[in-house]
Amino acid sequence: MANATRKPGLRPANPAFSSGPCAKRPGWTLAALDGALLGRSHRAKDPKARLAEVIDRSRAVLGMPADWRLGIVPASDTGAVEMALWSMLGARGVDVLAWESFSKEWATDVVKQLKLKDARVLEAPYGRLPDLTQVDPSRDVVFVWNGTTSGVRLPNADFISADREGLAICDATSAAFAMDLPWDKLDVVTWSWQKVLGGEAAHGMLALSPRAVARLESFTPDRPMPKIFRMTKGGKLIDGIFKGETINTPSMLCVEDAIDGLKWADSVGGLKGLVARSEANLGAIARWVATKPGYDFLAEDAATRSCTSICLTITAPWFTVMGAEAQAAAAKKIASLLEKEGVALDAGAYRDAPAGLRIWGGATVETSDIQALLPWLDWALAVVEADVVVA
């Protein structure tokens, strides 16, 4: 036990492993924001051009089809998703796929807030996906591409029919820029700046396929629509939203930071390079898990393991025999030790998830920092085990 509790010699150069806001891109400093158009109206020519640049660069990096619309919207990814749900659902039945905290929130919106009569929730516990064969192509479907709080992602979009009648509404907040998104199988895609590219919070992105635009222009919901949710006027799409004319006032400081992140994305090879960086981080942890006892992936199927929100369970025998409350306390001690040592900040599991750790592996995280962190996970586990044995 003495050797096990000896501190590793190497520390991560950047201990930021939070799942949002996430680590800034390598080499980032405040100087990256020197060009921010502070004190300017976001509706003036130059600030509006900056907003349009975020949209254009995002489209280019993601390889978004030319006939899709992309806009900057309020309230981060949550705002973007809820704009879609409130504006589009109700035209036909809807299936909601729920397998972690945020997808369950969308199910709550659909069933308890919108109170749609023809709604099905296809649910699975943490670590698994729902039965995707139950998705009905005649109905709308709402889902996350990557479960931020479970570390379980969709391996593909085979469950979405190419000739579907309903809309496929995808919350891709912890997938965009780190995973390939099949645009031909999707109709609404949302994300926020604070995830894979390490931007600042509060701003969301909403992407609409031609089919989604057609829904907006042909369907009028029988519910009140707050201003920040309104995307049509007189039965036509408000086109300015998708050209940088935001619904409410954005932070031009955050806009400058978003542009910086997108330029960095280009510098590392665009989407292909970003995906490779994230997959390398998952690979480093997967190799470690395969050879070290004590931890495992929360995702039961290797094909569904997230390369961004990498969620780990604790499998050490002394831990698994404890009750749920004791497990939660022990896992929090491990995360606290990592933070106290300055080797991993904000690495605890999400509050609703099973006890464990969550290590962000998005593109702004260096694989060398992941590799430096892993021995510290062994160390923290051994320290807490020693405390439990003594107690």
Coordinates of N, CA and C in Angstrom, one line a residue, residues 17 44 61 66 85 98 162 212 232 254 322 324 351-352 358:
F17 N -10.0 19.4 -16.9 CA -10.7 18.2 -17.5 C -12.2 18.3 -17.3
A44 N -24.2 46.5 -35.4 CA -23.4 47.4 -36.3 C -22.6 46.5 -37.4
V61 N -15.9 24.1 -41.0 CA -15.2 23.0 -40.2 C -16.0 21.7 -40.1
A66 N -24.7 22.8 -47.9 CA -24.9 24.2 -48.3 C -26.3 24.7 -48.1
L85 N -37.6 22.3 -29.9 CA -38.7 21.5 -29.3 C -40.0 22.4 -29.3
A98 N -33.8 8.6 -24.3 CA -33.3 9.1 -23.0 C -32.4 8.0 -22.4
A162 N -33.6 6.9 -44.0 CA -33.3 7.9 -45.0 C -34.6 8.6 -45.6
A212 N -36.4 20.8 -41.8 CA -36.7 21.5 -40.6 C -37.3 22.9 -40.8
T232 N -39.9 32.4 -36.8 CA -40.7 32.7 -38.0 C -41.5 34.0 -37.8
C254 N -17.0 36.9 -26.2 CA -17.2 35.5 -26.4 C -17.1 35.2 -27.9
M322 N -19.6 -1.5 -1.1 CA -20.2 -0.4 -0.3 C -21.6 -0.1 -0.8
A324 N -24.7 2.7 -1.9 CA -24.6 3.8 -2.8 C -24.1 5.1 -2.2
R351 N -23.8 15.0 -11.2 CA -24.5 14.7 -9.9 C -25.6 13.6 -10.0
D352 N -26.2 13.4 -11.2 CA -27.2 12.4 -11.4 C -26.7 11.1 -11.8
R358 N -15.4 11.6 -14.4 CA -15.7 12.0 -15.7 C -14.5 12.9 -16.2

